[in-house]
Amino acid sequence: MKLTRISLWHVPLTSHETYYMADGKTCDTVETVVLALDTDTGLTGWGEVCPIPHYLPAYARGVAPALTELAPVLLGADPIGPEALMSKANDWLIGHRYAKSALDIALWDLTGKVAGLPLYTLLGGRRAKDMPLYHSITCIAPEEMARIAREAQASGITQFQVKLGADADWQADVARLRLVREAVGDGPLVYGDWNCGATSLDATRVGRAVADLDIMLEQSCATLEDCARVKSATGLPMKLDELAHDTESLLKAHAHGCMDAVALKLSKFGGLSATRAARDLCYHLGAKMCIEDTWGSDITTAALSHLAVSTDPRRLLNTCDLSGYVAPRLAPDAPVRKAGRLSPPDGPGLGILPDRQALGHPDLILD
């Protein structure tokens, strides 16, 4: 089998509600990149990556130039066994993990299709029927956030990510955490996420003010040292996200003692191959894992669901139905939220079929 054509689309995804985060970050309409790898056998592998602006060193319009640079390595190559071709791609173009994430996902899709197996079988085997989801709550007025939490809980959600810091008011952040905790009652997981946007002083003030509650903090500050300082000062567990993106960062976070949980996002690490390796390292490091991606629709949701369901349920904190937060949907047969949980598709590869006709003419074709 050989790769014969690379097609790429830029698709605007509009959030059902605007997501406000610390430090001026927002998710409203964000561009996702869809990738199709065609082969000389007629099989196609699909991938997707959707960087959030001002969030990580990644941008949607950087994917096409990166793939153009990689075309000499990819076209004519055997795509089966993703890690072999990804190794060549990494030698040819150093870095640019986010652009390679869509490529890696598409290669896994092709490999699963050739094997006639769903990806979760190839990624370690299915470990559960379905996985728990968290619901991300935009940083708005505390009372409105509590209302959103109650509505999500009524749909079956038991884990709640409370965005903090959008108004740079630490006392409002205290109210957000207290009202959401009160709204959902004892038991459900509630954690406050600053997306690196807090100072250690403000995060510590918030954490100490809610230290009597069952609360976890997430990525309060922009450095591991400050996150560790906040955890030590508040006595609350810490989940990392933006600062966890490769083997070195995971080992460093573990050494700092501030990685009780960690978000393993496909585009941060560079696709399923690298994120699976990160997952297996986290088994050793002891962190619970949220397996997800930065943003996106049906293709990345399907991909992360396969990795999540092949993860030991005792170590999987949660996963995310990203496509449930945005429109349009890209694949009519993609997984959807049911009673607060998500199941992966059972068909070969990703197990979904994106609507190529709806995507229209590609913005880039390499052949």
Short mmCIF file of C-alpha atoms in Angstrom, two decimals:
data_model
loop_
_atom_site.label_atom_id
_atom_site.label_comp_id
_atom_site.label_asym_id
_atom_site.label_seq_id
_atom_site.Cartn_x
_atom_site.Cartn_y
_atom_site.Cartn_z
CA MET A 1 0.00 0.00 0.00
CA LYS A 2 1.20 3.52 -0.80
CA LEU A 3 0.01 7.01 0.05
CA THR A 4 -1.04 8.72 -3.17
CA ARG A 5 -2.79 11.93 -2.11
CA ILE A 6 -3.01 14.25 0.88
CA SER A 7 -6.10 16.47 1.10
CA LEU A 8 -6.68 19.17 3.69
CA TRP A 9 -9.67 21.31 4.65
CA HIS A 10 -10.05 24.29 7.01
CA VAL A 11 -13.44 24.11 8.73
CA PRO A 12 -14.81 26.78 11.11
CA LEU A 13 -16.26 25.22 14.26
CA THR A 14 -18.65 27.39 16.25
CA SER A 15 -19.09 26.70 19.95
CA HIS A 16 -22.66 26.34 21.20
CA GLU A 17 -21.68 28.97 23.76
CA THR A 18 -18.59 31.16 23.95
CA TYR A 19 -15.95 29.78 26.30
CA TYR A 20 -14.22 32.42 28.41
CA MET A 21 -10.95 31.51 30.08
CA ALA A 22 -8.25 33.29 32.04
CA ASP A 23 -5.82 35.70 30.44
CA GLY A 24 -8.25 36.71 27.70
CA LYS A 25 -8.46 33.30 26.02
CA THR A 26 -11.78 32.44 24.37
CA CYS A 27 -13.34 29.72 22.24
CA ASP A 28 -16.08 30.99 19.97
CA THR A 29 -15.50 30.15 16.31
CA VAL A 30 -12.26 28.22 15.92
CA GLU A 31 -10.81 26.75 12.75
CA THR A 32 -10.22 23.01 12.68
CA VAL A 33 -8.04 21.24 10.13
CA VAL A 34 -9.30 18.02 8.56
CA LEU A 35 -6.86 15.70 6.81
CA ALA A 36 -7.49 12.81 4.40
CA LEU A 37 -4.77 10.37 3.31
CA ASP A 38 -5.74 8.47 0.15
CA THR A 39 -3.97 5.27 -0.90
CA ASP A 40 -3.53 3.22 -4.05
CA THR A 41 -5.94 0.62 -2.61
CA GLY A 42 -8.86 3.04 -2.33
CA LEU A 43 -8.70 3.23 1.47
CA THR A 44 -8.64 6.65 3.12
CA GLY A 45 -7.38 7.60 6.57
CA TRP A 46 -8.80 10.63 8.36
CA GLY A 47 -7.22 12.98 10.88
CA GLU A 48 -8.04 16.28 12.56
CA VAL A 49 -6.34 18.94 14.66
CA CYS A 50 -7.91 22.09 16.08
CA PRO A 51 -5.56 24.50 17.85
CA ILE A 52 -7.12 27.11 20.13
CA PRO A 53 -5.71 30.60 19.42
CA HIS A 54 -3.35 31.98 22.10
CA TYR A 55 -3.40 28.64 23.93
CA LEU A 56 -0.32 26.65 22.86
CA PRO A 57 2.45 27.10 20.26
CA ALA A 58 0.13 25.91 17.47
CA TYR A 59 -2.09 27.51 14.86
CA ALA A 60 -4.48 26.07 12.31
CA ARG A 61 -2.89 27.70 9.28
CA GLY A 62 0.47 26.18 10.17
CA VAL A 63 -0.67 22.63 9.38
CA ALA A 64 -0.76 22.93 5.59
CA PRO A 65 2.84 24.30 5.27
CA ALA A 66 4.09 21.56 7.60
CA LEU A 67 2.44 18.83 5.54
CA THR A 68 3.73 20.41 2.33
CA GLU A 69 7.22 20.19 3.82
CA LEU A 70 6.60 16.53 4.72
CA ALA A 71 5.13 15.57 1.33
CA PRO A 72 8.41 14.09 -0.03
CA VAL A 73 8.49 11.71 2.95
CA LEU A 74 4.80 10.84 2.88
CA LEU A 75 3.78 10.45 -0.75
CA GLY A 76 4.62 6.97 -2.01
CA ALA A 77 5.30 5.70 1.52
CA ASP A 78 3.69 2.69 3.16
CA PRO A 79 1.29 4.11 5.77
CA ILE A 80 0.70 0.90 7.73
CA GLY A 81 2.35 0.86 11.13
CA PRO A 82 2.08 4.56 12.04
CA GLU A 83 5.16 4.85 14.23
CA ALA A 84 7.56 3.84 11.45
CA LEU A 85 6.42 6.60 9.10
CA MET A 86 6.04 9.11 11.94
CA SER A 87 9.68 8.46 12.86
CA LYS A 88 10.72 9.44 9.33
CA ALA A 89 8.46 12.49 9.48
CA ASN A 90 10.01 13.56 12.80
CA ASP A 91 13.52 13.24 11.35
CA TRP A 92 12.53 15.28 8.29
CA LEU A 93 10.70 18.05 10.16
CA ILE A 94 11.65 18.61 13.78
CA GLY A 95 8.88 19.80 16.10
CA HIS A 96 5.46 20.99 14.90
CA ARG A 97 3.75 18.26 16.91
CA TYR A 98 0.30 19.74 16.47
CA ALA A 99 0.55 19.49 12.67
CA LYS A 100 1.79 15.92 12.93
CA SER A 101 -1.09 14.98 15.23
CA ALA A 102 -3.64 14.94 12.40
CA LEU A 103 -1.21 12.93 10.27
CA ASP A 104 -0.62 10.35 12.99
CA ILE A 105 -4.36 9.92 13.59
CA ALA A 106 -4.96 9.38 9.87
CA LEU A 107 -2.19 6.76 9.74
CA TRP A 108 -3.75 4.90 12.66
CA ASP A 109 -7.12 5.06 10.91
CA LEU A 110 -5.61 3.41 7.83
CA THR A 111 -3.81 0.78 9.90
CA GLY A 112 -7.03 -0.15 11.71
CA LYS A 113 -8.91 -0.39 8.43
CA VAL A 114 -6.30 -2.71 6.91
CA ALA A 115 -6.35 -4.85 10.05
CA GLY A 116 -10.15 -4.82 10.10
CA LEU A 117 -10.07 -3.80 13.77
CA PRO A 118 -11.18 -0.78 15.80
CA LEU A 119 -8.27 1.31 17.00
CA TYR A 120 -8.87 0.52 20.66
CA THR A 121 -7.87 -3.08 19.91
CA LEU A 122 -4.54 -1.94 18.48
CA LEU A 123 -3.94 0.63 21.25
CA GLY A 124 -4.09 -1.90 24.08
CA GLY A 125 -7.51 -3.53 23.96
CA ARG A 126 -10.88 -2.39 25.16
CA ARG A 127 -10.86 -1.92 28.96
CA ALA A 128 -14.38 -0.61 29.54
CA LYS A 129 -17.82 -0.34 27.97
CA ASP A 130 -17.66 3.46 28.10
CA MET A 131 -15.82 6.30 29.82
CA PRO A 132 -16.84 9.17 32.13
CA LEU A 133 -16.98 12.65 30.62
CA TYR A 134 -16.29 15.96 32.26
CA HIS A 135 -18.29 19.06 31.39
CA SER A 136 -16.36 22.29 30.88
CA ILE A 137 -18.12 25.38 32.26
CA THR A 138 -17.28 28.74 30.70
CA CYS A 139 -16.04 31.46 33.07
CA ILE A 140 -19.03 33.77 33.47
CA ALA A 141 -21.11 34.91 36.46
CA PRO A 142 -20.87 32.39 39.34
CA GLU A 143 -24.66 31.88 39.50
CA GLU A 144 -24.81 31.10 35.78
CA MET A 145 -21.99 28.62 36.09
CA ALA A 146 -23.86 26.86 38.88
CA ARG A 147 -26.92 26.67 36.63
CA ILE A 148 -24.87 25.11 33.82
CA ALA A 149 -23.47 22.59 36.29
CA ARG A 150 -26.95 21.56 37.44
CA GLU A 151 -28.10 21.10 33.84
CA ALA A 152 -25.06 19.01 32.98
CA GLN A 153 -25.53 16.91 36.10
CA ALA A 154 -29.14 16.25 35.11
CA SER A 155 -27.81 14.78 31.84
CA GLY A 156 -25.57 12.33 33.73
CA ILE A 157 -22.33 14.28 34.09
CA THR A 158 -20.43 13.68 37.36
CA GLN A 159 -17.23 15.67 36.69
CA PHE A 160 -17.11 19.45 36.26
CA GLN A 161 -14.30 21.66 35.04
CA VAL A 162 -14.90 25.21 36.27
CA LYS A 163 -13.08 27.82 34.19
CA LEU A 164 -11.56 30.58 36.34
CA GLY A 165 -9.81 33.90 36.00
CA ALA A 166 -11.59 35.53 33.06
CA ASP A 167 -12.29 38.67 35.08
CA ALA A 168 -9.08 38.62 37.15
CA ASP A 169 -11.17 38.64 40.34
CA TRP A 170 -9.97 35.99 42.76
CA GLN A 171 -13.00 36.42 45.03
CA ALA A 172 -15.33 35.78 42.07
CA ASP A 173 -13.36 32.61 41.41
CA VAL A 174 -13.98 31.54 44.99
CA ALA A 175 -17.71 32.09 44.43
CA ARG A 176 -17.57 30.09 41.19
CA LEU A 177 -16.07 27.07 42.91
CA ARG A 178 -18.31 27.31 45.98
CA LEU A 179 -21.55 27.69 44.00
CA VAL A 180 -20.74 24.87 41.56
CA ARG A 181 -19.74 22.62 44.45
CA GLU A 182 -23.03 23.46 46.19
CA ALA A 183 -25.03 22.97 42.97
CA VAL A 184 -23.79 19.42 42.31
CA GLY A 185 -23.55 18.28 45.91
CA ASP A 186 -21.02 15.99 47.54
CA GLY A 187 -19.34 13.31 45.48
CA PRO A 188 -18.98 14.65 41.93
CA LEU A 189 -15.53 15.87 40.93
CA VAL A 190 -15.18 19.66 40.73
CA TYR A 191 -11.97 21.34 39.63
CA GLY A 192 -11.04 24.92 38.87
CA ASP A 193 -8.98 25.61 35.76
CA TRP A 194 -7.02 28.83 35.15
CA ASN A 195 -5.32 27.67 31.93
CA CYS A 196 -1.99 29.09 33.19
CA GLY A 197 -3.63 32.49 33.77
CA ALA A 198 -3.21 33.02 37.53
CA THR A 199 -0.36 34.29 39.65
CA SER A 200 0.68 31.98 42.45
CA LEU A 201 -0.63 34.61 44.92
CA ASP A 202 -4.16 34.74 43.46
CA ALA A 203 -4.37 30.98 42.97
CA THR A 204 -3.23 30.42 46.54
CA ARG A 205 -5.84 32.87 47.89
CA VAL A 206 -8.56 31.05 45.93
CA GLY A 207 -7.33 27.62 46.98
CA ARG A 208 -7.13 28.52 50.67
CA ALA A 209 -10.61 30.05 50.55
CA VAL A 210 -12.10 26.78 49.27
CA ALA A 211 -9.80 24.40 51.13
CA ASP A 212 -12.75 23.21 53.24
CA LEU A 213 -14.39 21.83 50.09
CA ASP A 214 -13.65 18.80 47.93
CA ILE A 215 -11.95 20.72 45.10
CA MET A 216 -9.08 20.05 42.71
CA LEU A 217 -7.08 22.81 41.01
CA GLU A 218 -5.94 22.72 37.39
CA GLN A 219 -2.97 24.42 35.77
CA SER A 220 -3.09 27.52 37.92
CA CYS A 221 0.15 29.10 36.71
CA ALA A 222 2.46 29.22 33.72
CA THR A 223 5.36 27.37 35.38
CA LEU A 224 5.66 24.04 37.16
CA GLU A 225 7.42 25.77 40.02
CA ASP A 226 4.46 28.10 40.65
CA CYS A 227 1.94 25.25 40.29
CA ALA A 228 3.92 23.27 42.87
CA ARG A 229 3.99 26.32 45.15
CA VAL A 230 0.20 26.68 44.91
CA LYS A 231 -0.37 23.02 45.66
CA SER A 232 1.90 23.17 48.68
CA ALA A 233 0.30 26.36 50.00
CA THR A 234 -3.30 25.20 49.57
CA GLY A 235 -3.09 21.47 50.28
CA LEU A 236 -5.31 20.83 47.26
CA PRO A 237 -4.55 18.32 44.49
CA MET A 238 -3.28 19.70 41.18
CA LYS A 239 -4.06 18.68 37.61
CA LEU A 240 -1.70 19.77 34.85
CA ASP A 241 -2.54 20.53 31.23
CA GLU A 242 -0.56 23.03 29.16
CA LEU A 243 2.78 22.20 30.80
CA ALA A 244 2.48 18.45 30.10
CA HIS A 245 3.39 17.80 26.48
CA ASP A 246 6.24 15.28 26.25
CA THR A 247 8.23 12.74 28.28
CA GLU A 248 10.54 15.36 29.78
CA SER A 249 7.68 17.57 30.97
CA LEU A 250 5.86 14.62 32.55
CA LEU A 251 8.96 13.51 34.44
CA LYS A 252 9.68 17.08 35.56
CA ALA A 253 6.10 17.59 36.77
CA HIS A 254 6.26 14.34 38.70
CA ALA A 255 9.53 15.42 40.30
CA HIS A 256 7.90 18.69 41.38
CA GLY A 257 5.06 16.74 43.01
CA CYS A 258 2.32 18.74 41.29
CA MET A 259 0.83 16.18 38.89
CA ASP A 260 -1.95 14.35 40.72
CA ALA A 261 -3.80 14.31 37.40
CA VAL A 262 -2.83 15.31 33.89
CA ALA A 263 -4.52 16.17 30.60
CA LEU A 264 -3.02 14.11 27.79
CA LYS A 265 -4.11 15.91 24.64
CA LEU A 266 -3.39 14.38 21.26
CA SER A 267 -2.22 17.56 19.56
CA LYS A 268 0.10 18.52 22.43
CA PHE A 269 2.03 15.27 22.12
CA GLY A 270 1.75 14.78 18.36
CA GLY A 271 -1.03 12.24 17.84
CA LEU A 272 -2.08 8.83 19.09
CA SER A 273 1.41 7.28 18.93
CA ALA A 274 3.08 9.78 21.24
CA THR A 275 0.06 10.15 23.53
CA ARG A 276 -0.14 6.38 24.00
CA ALA A 277 3.52 6.43 25.10
CA ALA A 278 2.71 9.28 27.51
CA ARG A 279 -0.22 7.29 28.89
CA ASP A 280 1.99 4.30 29.54
CA LEU A 281 4.54 6.49 31.31
CA CYS A 282 1.79 7.92 33.51
CA TYR A 283 0.93 4.41 34.64
CA HIS A 284 4.38 4.40 36.23
CA LEU A 285 4.25 7.98 37.49
CA GLY A 286 0.93 7.44 39.25
CA ALA A 287 -1.07 10.31 37.76
CA LYS A 288 -4.71 9.94 36.82
CA MET A 289 -5.32 10.92 33.21
CA CYS A 290 -7.80 12.94 31.20
CA ILE A 291 -7.37 11.71 27.63
CA GLU A 292 -8.64 14.31 25.18
CA ASP A 293 -7.49 17.00 22.73
CA THR A 294 -7.33 20.78 22.66
CA TRP A 295 -10.51 21.27 20.60
CA GLY A 296 -12.13 19.76 17.54
CA SER A 297 -15.03 17.81 16.16
CA ASP A 298 -15.92 14.22 15.32
CA ILE A 299 -12.60 12.92 14.01
CA THR A 300 -10.49 13.90 17.01
CA THR A 301 -13.32 12.87 19.38
CA ALA A 302 -13.36 9.41 17.82
CA ALA A 303 -9.56 9.16 18.03
CA LEU A 304 -9.34 10.15 21.70
CA SER A 305 -12.23 7.83 22.59
CA HIS A 306 -10.26 4.84 21.28
CA LEU A 307 -7.22 5.72 23.37
CA ALA A 308 -9.33 6.45 26.43
CA VAL A 309 -11.25 3.16 26.32
CA SER A 310 -7.98 1.22 26.00
CA THR A 311 -6.71 2.87 29.20
CA ASP A 312 -6.99 1.21 32.61
CA PRO A 313 -10.30 2.56 34.04
CA ARG A 314 -8.68 2.87 37.45
CA ARG A 315 -6.27 5.42 36.00
CA LEU A 316 -8.61 7.21 33.61
CA LEU A 317 -9.96 10.34 35.27
CA ASN A 318 -12.21 11.25 32.33
CA THR A 319 -12.35 12.03 28.63
CA CYS A 320 -14.13 14.66 26.52
CA ASP A 321 -16.74 14.68 23.75
CA LEU A 322 -15.28 17.73 22.02
CA SER A 323 -17.66 17.41 19.07
CA GLY A 324 -20.57 17.86 21.47
CA TYR A 325 -19.50 21.45 22.15
CA VAL A 326 -19.39 22.64 18.54
CA ALA A 327 -21.11 22.73 15.15
CA PRO A 328 -21.07 21.53 12.47
CA ARG A 329 -20.61 17.81 12.99
CA LEU A 330 -18.21 16.28 10.46
CA ALA A 331 -19.27 12.62 10.61
CA PRO A 332 -22.88 11.49 11.10
CA ASP A 333 -21.82 8.18 12.65
CA ALA A 334 -19.48 9.66 15.26
CA PRO A 335 -19.85 8.93 19.00
CA VAL A 336 -22.15 11.14 21.09
CA ARG A 337 -22.65 11.73 24.80
CA LYS A 338 -25.05 9.35 26.54
CA ALA A 339 -25.88 9.71 30.23
CA GLY A 340 -22.64 11.57 30.88
CA ARG A 341 -20.45 8.94 29.24
CA LEU A 342 -18.86 8.21 25.86
CA SER A 343 -18.33 4.98 23.93
CA PRO A 344 -15.91 4.57 21.01
CA PRO A 345 -17.06 3.47 17.55
CA ASP A 346 -16.73 -0.25 16.87
CA GLY A 347 -15.92 -0.16 13.15
CA PRO A 348 -12.42 -0.64 11.70
CA GLY A 349 -9.93 2.17 12.33
CA LEU A 350 -11.58 5.25 13.77
CA GLY A 351 -14.92 3.64 12.96
CA ILE A 352 -16.42 6.80 11.46
CA LEU A 353 -16.91 8.15 7.94
CA PRO A 354 -16.51 11.92 7.56
CA ASP A 355 -18.79 13.54 5.01
CA ARG A 356 -16.38 14.43 2.20
CA GLN A 357 -19.17 15.97 0.13
CA ALA A 358 -20.12 18.32 2.95
CA LEU A 359 -16.47 19.31 3.39
CA GLY A 360 -16.40 20.49 -0.22
CA HIS A 361 -13.28 21.03 -2.30
CA PRO A 362 -10.02 20.70 -0.30
CA ASP A 363 -7.98 23.81 0.45
CA LEU A 364 -4.81 21.82 -0.22
CA ILE A 365 -4.10 18.75 -2.35
CA LEU A 366 -0.68 17.14 -2.44
CA ASP A 367 -0.15 14.25 -4.87
#
